[in-house]
Amino acid sequence: MLSLLVDKNGVKFENVYLFSKTTDQPKYNYLADILKRVKGIGFFPYVGVVLKPDEVKRNSVCIFDDVITDNQSPIRDFFAMGRHRGLDVFYLAQTYSRIPKQLVRDNANMIILFKMDEMNLRHAYTDHVAADMSYDDFREMCNLCWREPHGFILIDKENTKESGGYRKGFDSYIRP
């Protein structure tokens, strides 16, 4: 996620809103330090509070981290209405299957999967991949991506499998 926010070719935004119980993490302190140096970019950390999408400035990034046990209704609103306000939303979770399917998993356009257990991998496969390949092929593709430290597979739901729908990291396209 940090790569997408700090890279010149990454996500374009004017503000970052962080909703988390643990906003004082090294990665968020690093992000805040970088954003402080950029004129016109705001960084707004919130602990225990989730704003409504219409309370967030347009053209912003909203990060939901460590919120899996919180009330999901306000978060779902970002996935239902956020695009209309020019919001890019990140939902970070350790357990894929615990992420609410309706509106959150179903409305995501990019899914990034780090190494995970079989149950969570099957959920991701069923939700996003089953029409494109067999489960065994998908698992093999994931294992290829996970061989490197911090490796991940990216599923881009806005592209077909032939045109970048699956990637090893951000830049290496994989054709199933």
GROMACS .gro file of C-alpha atoms in nm:
model
  176
    1MET     CA    1   0.000   0.000   0.000
    2LEU     CA    2   0.276   0.244   0.087
    3SER     CA    3   0.429   0.186  -0.256
    4LEU     CA    4   0.104   0.289  -0.422
    5LEU     CA    5   0.090   0.606  -0.214
    6VAL     CA    6   0.449   0.730  -0.234
    7ASP     CA    7   0.549   0.627  -0.588
    8LYS     CA    8   0.517   0.899  -0.853
    9ASN     CA    9   0.326   0.651  -1.072
   10GLY     CA   10   0.100   0.539  -0.787
   11VAL     CA   11  -0.243   0.653  -0.675
   12LYS     CA   12  -0.313   1.023  -0.726
   13PHE     CA   13  -0.472   1.196  -0.426
   14GLU     CA   14  -0.498   1.519  -0.231
   15ASN     CA   15  -0.553   1.378   0.120
   16VAL     CA   16  -0.507   1.057   0.316
   17TYR     CA   17  -0.754   0.953   0.586
   18LEU     CA   18  -0.642   0.674   0.816
   19PHE     CA   19  -0.902   0.490   1.022
   20SER     CA   20  -0.733   0.249   1.262
   21LYS     CA   21  -0.699   0.158   1.627
   22THR     CA   22  -0.324   0.164   1.579
   23THR     CA   23  -0.234   0.481   1.389
   24ASP     CA   24   0.103   0.515   1.565
   25GLN     CA   25   0.276   0.242   1.365
   26PRO     CA   26   0.614   0.294   1.197
   27LYS     CA   27   0.461   0.263   0.849
   28TYR     CA   28   0.204   0.535   0.920
   29ASN     CA   29   0.460   0.762   1.087
   30TYR     CA   30   0.675   0.718   0.775
   31LEU     CA   31   0.380   0.805   0.550
   32ALA     CA   32   0.293   1.111   0.761
   33ASP     CA   33   0.655   1.231   0.742
   34ILE     CA   34   0.658   1.199   0.363
   35LEU     CA   35   0.321   1.369   0.318
   36LYS     CA   36   0.420   1.662   0.545
   37ARG     CA   37   0.684   1.755   0.287
   38VAL     CA   38   0.431   1.774   0.003
   39LYS     CA   39   0.249   2.105  -0.015
   40GLY     CA   40  -0.129   2.071  -0.034
   41ILE     CA   41  -0.151   1.708   0.083
   42GLY     CA   42  -0.334   1.641   0.409
   43PHE     CA   43  -0.293   1.344   0.643
   44PHE     CA   44  -0.579   1.279   0.886
   45PRO     CA   45  -0.547   0.987   1.132
   46TYR     CA   46  -0.859   0.880   1.324
   47VAL     CA   47  -0.865   0.635   1.613
   48GLY     CA   48  -1.201   0.475   1.693
   49VAL     CA   49  -1.396   0.706   1.461
   50VAL     CA   50  -1.512   0.653   1.104
   51LEU     CA   51  -1.637   0.955   0.915
   52LYS     CA   52  -1.912   0.937   0.656
   53PRO     CA   53  -1.798   0.947   0.293
   54ASP     CA   54  -1.948   1.294   0.247
   55GLU     CA   55  -1.736   1.423   0.538
   56VAL     CA   56  -1.416   1.324   0.358
   57LYS     CA   57  -1.262   1.565   0.109
   58ARG     CA   58  -1.288   1.464  -0.256
   59ASN     CA   59  -0.992   1.299  -0.430
   60SER     CA   60  -0.871   1.135  -0.112
   61VAL     CA   61  -0.736   0.798  -0.010
   62CYS     CA   62  -0.910   0.628   0.283
   63ILE     CA   63  -0.727   0.351   0.468
   64PHE     CA   64  -0.912   0.112   0.697
   65ASP     CA   65  -0.663  -0.087   0.901
   66ASP     CA   66  -0.730  -0.316   1.194
   67VAL     CA   67  -1.106  -0.254   1.180
   68ILE     CA   68  -1.226  -0.611   1.124
   69THR     CA   69  -1.396  -0.623   1.467
   70ASP     CA   70  -1.556  -0.278   1.431
   71ASN     CA   71  -1.904  -0.195   1.307
   72GLN     CA   72  -1.876  -0.243   0.929
   73SER     CA   73  -2.179  -0.035   0.824
   74PRO     CA   74  -1.995   0.299   0.803
   75ILE     CA   75  -1.707   0.131   0.621
   76ARG     CA   76  -1.943  -0.028   0.369
   77ASP     CA   77  -2.067   0.321   0.281
   78PHE     CA   78  -1.720   0.403   0.147
   79PHE     CA   79  -1.733   0.103  -0.086
   80ALA     CA   80  -2.087   0.187  -0.198
   81MET     CA   81  -2.046   0.564  -0.244
   82GLY     CA   82  -1.674   0.639  -0.234
   83ARG     CA   83  -1.608   0.628  -0.608
   84HIS     CA   84  -1.873   0.895  -0.665
   85ARG     CA   85  -1.665   1.126  -0.444
   86GLY     CA   86  -1.331   1.037  -0.603
   87LEU     CA   87  -1.218   0.825  -0.308
   88ASP     CA   88  -0.973   0.536  -0.328
   89VAL     CA   89  -1.031   0.296  -0.040
   90PHE     CA   90  -0.786   0.047   0.113
   91TYR     CA   91  -0.916  -0.221   0.350
   92LEU     CA   92  -0.628  -0.396   0.523
   93ALA     CA   93  -0.697  -0.724   0.702
   94GLN     CA   94  -0.508  -1.030   0.819
   95THR     CA   95  -0.792  -1.270   0.742
   96TYR     CA   96  -0.957  -1.249   0.399
   97SER     CA   97  -1.269  -1.446   0.496
   98ARG     CA   98  -1.348  -1.203   0.780
   99ILE     CA   99  -1.374  -0.907   0.541
  100PRO     CA  100  -1.745  -0.842   0.474
  101LYS     CA  101  -1.837  -0.988   0.136
  102GLN     CA  102  -2.130  -0.761   0.061
  103LEU     CA  103  -2.006  -0.420  -0.054
  104VAL     CA  104  -1.645  -0.454   0.065
  105ARG     CA  105  -1.510  -0.767  -0.109
  106ASP     CA  106  -1.765  -0.746  -0.389
  107ASN     CA  107  -1.694  -0.379  -0.469
  108ALA     CA  108  -1.316  -0.389  -0.454
  109ASN     CA  109  -1.148  -0.346  -0.794
  110MET     CA  110  -0.807  -0.467  -0.679
  111ILE     CA  111  -0.735  -0.749  -0.440
  112ILE     CA  112  -0.383  -0.798  -0.304
  113LEU     CA  113  -0.320  -1.135  -0.144
  114PHE     CA  114  -0.016  -1.215   0.065
  115LYS     CA  115   0.056  -1.572   0.172
  116MET     CA  116  -0.250  -1.715   0.343
  117ASP     CA  117  -0.403  -2.040   0.460
  118GLU     CA  118  -0.606  -2.274   0.241
  119MET     CA  119  -0.948  -2.164   0.372
  120ASN     CA  120  -0.890  -1.796   0.298
  121LEU     CA  121  -0.737  -1.874  -0.040
  122ARG     CA  122  -1.046  -2.074  -0.134
  123HIS     CA  123  -1.269  -1.780  -0.038
  124ALA     CA  124  -1.064  -1.544  -0.255
  125TYR     CA  125  -1.073  -1.795  -0.541
  126THR     CA  126  -1.451  -1.837  -0.520
  127ASP     CA  127  -1.511  -1.461  -0.498
  128HIS     CA  128  -1.283  -1.342  -0.776
  129VAL     CA  129  -1.108  -1.613  -0.978
  130ALA     CA  130  -1.327  -1.920  -1.035
  131ALA     CA  131  -1.445  -1.809  -1.380
  132ASP     CA  132  -1.087  -1.776  -1.506
  133MET     CA  133  -0.905  -2.092  -1.393
  134SER     CA  134  -0.908  -2.400  -1.174
  135TYR     CA  135  -0.834  -2.372  -0.803
  136ASP     CA  136  -0.514  -2.574  -0.844
  137ASP     CA  137  -0.387  -2.335  -1.114
  138PHE     CA  138  -0.471  -2.037  -0.895
  139ARG     CA  139  -0.296  -2.186  -0.593
  140GLU     CA  140   0.011  -2.257  -0.808
  141MET     CA  141   0.006  -1.897  -0.935
  142CYS     CA  142  -0.017  -1.767  -0.577
  143ASN     CA  143   0.269  -1.987  -0.461
  144LEU     CA  144   0.484  -1.848  -0.744
  145CYS     CA  145   0.409  -1.494  -0.625
  146TRP     CA  146   0.469  -1.577  -0.259
  147ARG     CA  147   0.817  -1.725  -0.309
  148GLU     CA  148   0.979  -1.385  -0.267
  149PRO     CA  149   0.985  -1.206   0.069
  150HIS     CA  150   0.675  -0.984   0.095
  151GLY     CA  151   0.557  -1.126  -0.239
  152PHE     CA  152   0.191  -1.099  -0.333
  153ILE     CA  153  -0.055  -1.165  -0.611
  154LEU     CA  154  -0.266  -0.877  -0.734
  155ILE     CA  155  -0.608  -0.945  -0.884
  156ASP     CA  156  -0.721  -0.651  -1.097
  157LYS     CA  157  -1.093  -0.696  -1.144
  158GLU     CA  158  -1.111  -0.418  -1.402
  159ASN     CA  159  -0.897  -0.618  -1.646
  160THR     CA  160  -0.939  -0.959  -1.802
  161LYS     CA  161  -0.697  -1.243  -1.743
  162GLU     CA  162  -0.553  -1.172  -2.090
  163SER     CA  163  -0.490  -0.802  -2.020
  164GLY     CA  164  -0.330  -0.778  -1.677
  165GLY     CA  165  -0.598  -0.918  -1.452
  166TYR     CA  166  -0.338  -1.114  -1.255
  167ARG     CA  167  -0.001  -0.981  -1.148
  168LYS     CA  168   0.299  -1.087  -0.947
  169GLY     CA  169   0.352  -0.773  -0.743
  170PHE     CA  170   0.238  -0.456  -0.915
  171ASP     CA  171   0.422  -0.479  -1.245
  172SER     CA  172   0.465  -0.839  -1.363
  173TYR     CA  173   0.164  -0.970  -1.551
  174ILE     CA  174   0.080  -1.338  -1.515
  175ARG     CA  175  -0.126  -1.524  -1.774
  176PRO     CA  176  -0.308  -1.824  -1.631
   0.00000   0.00000   0.00000
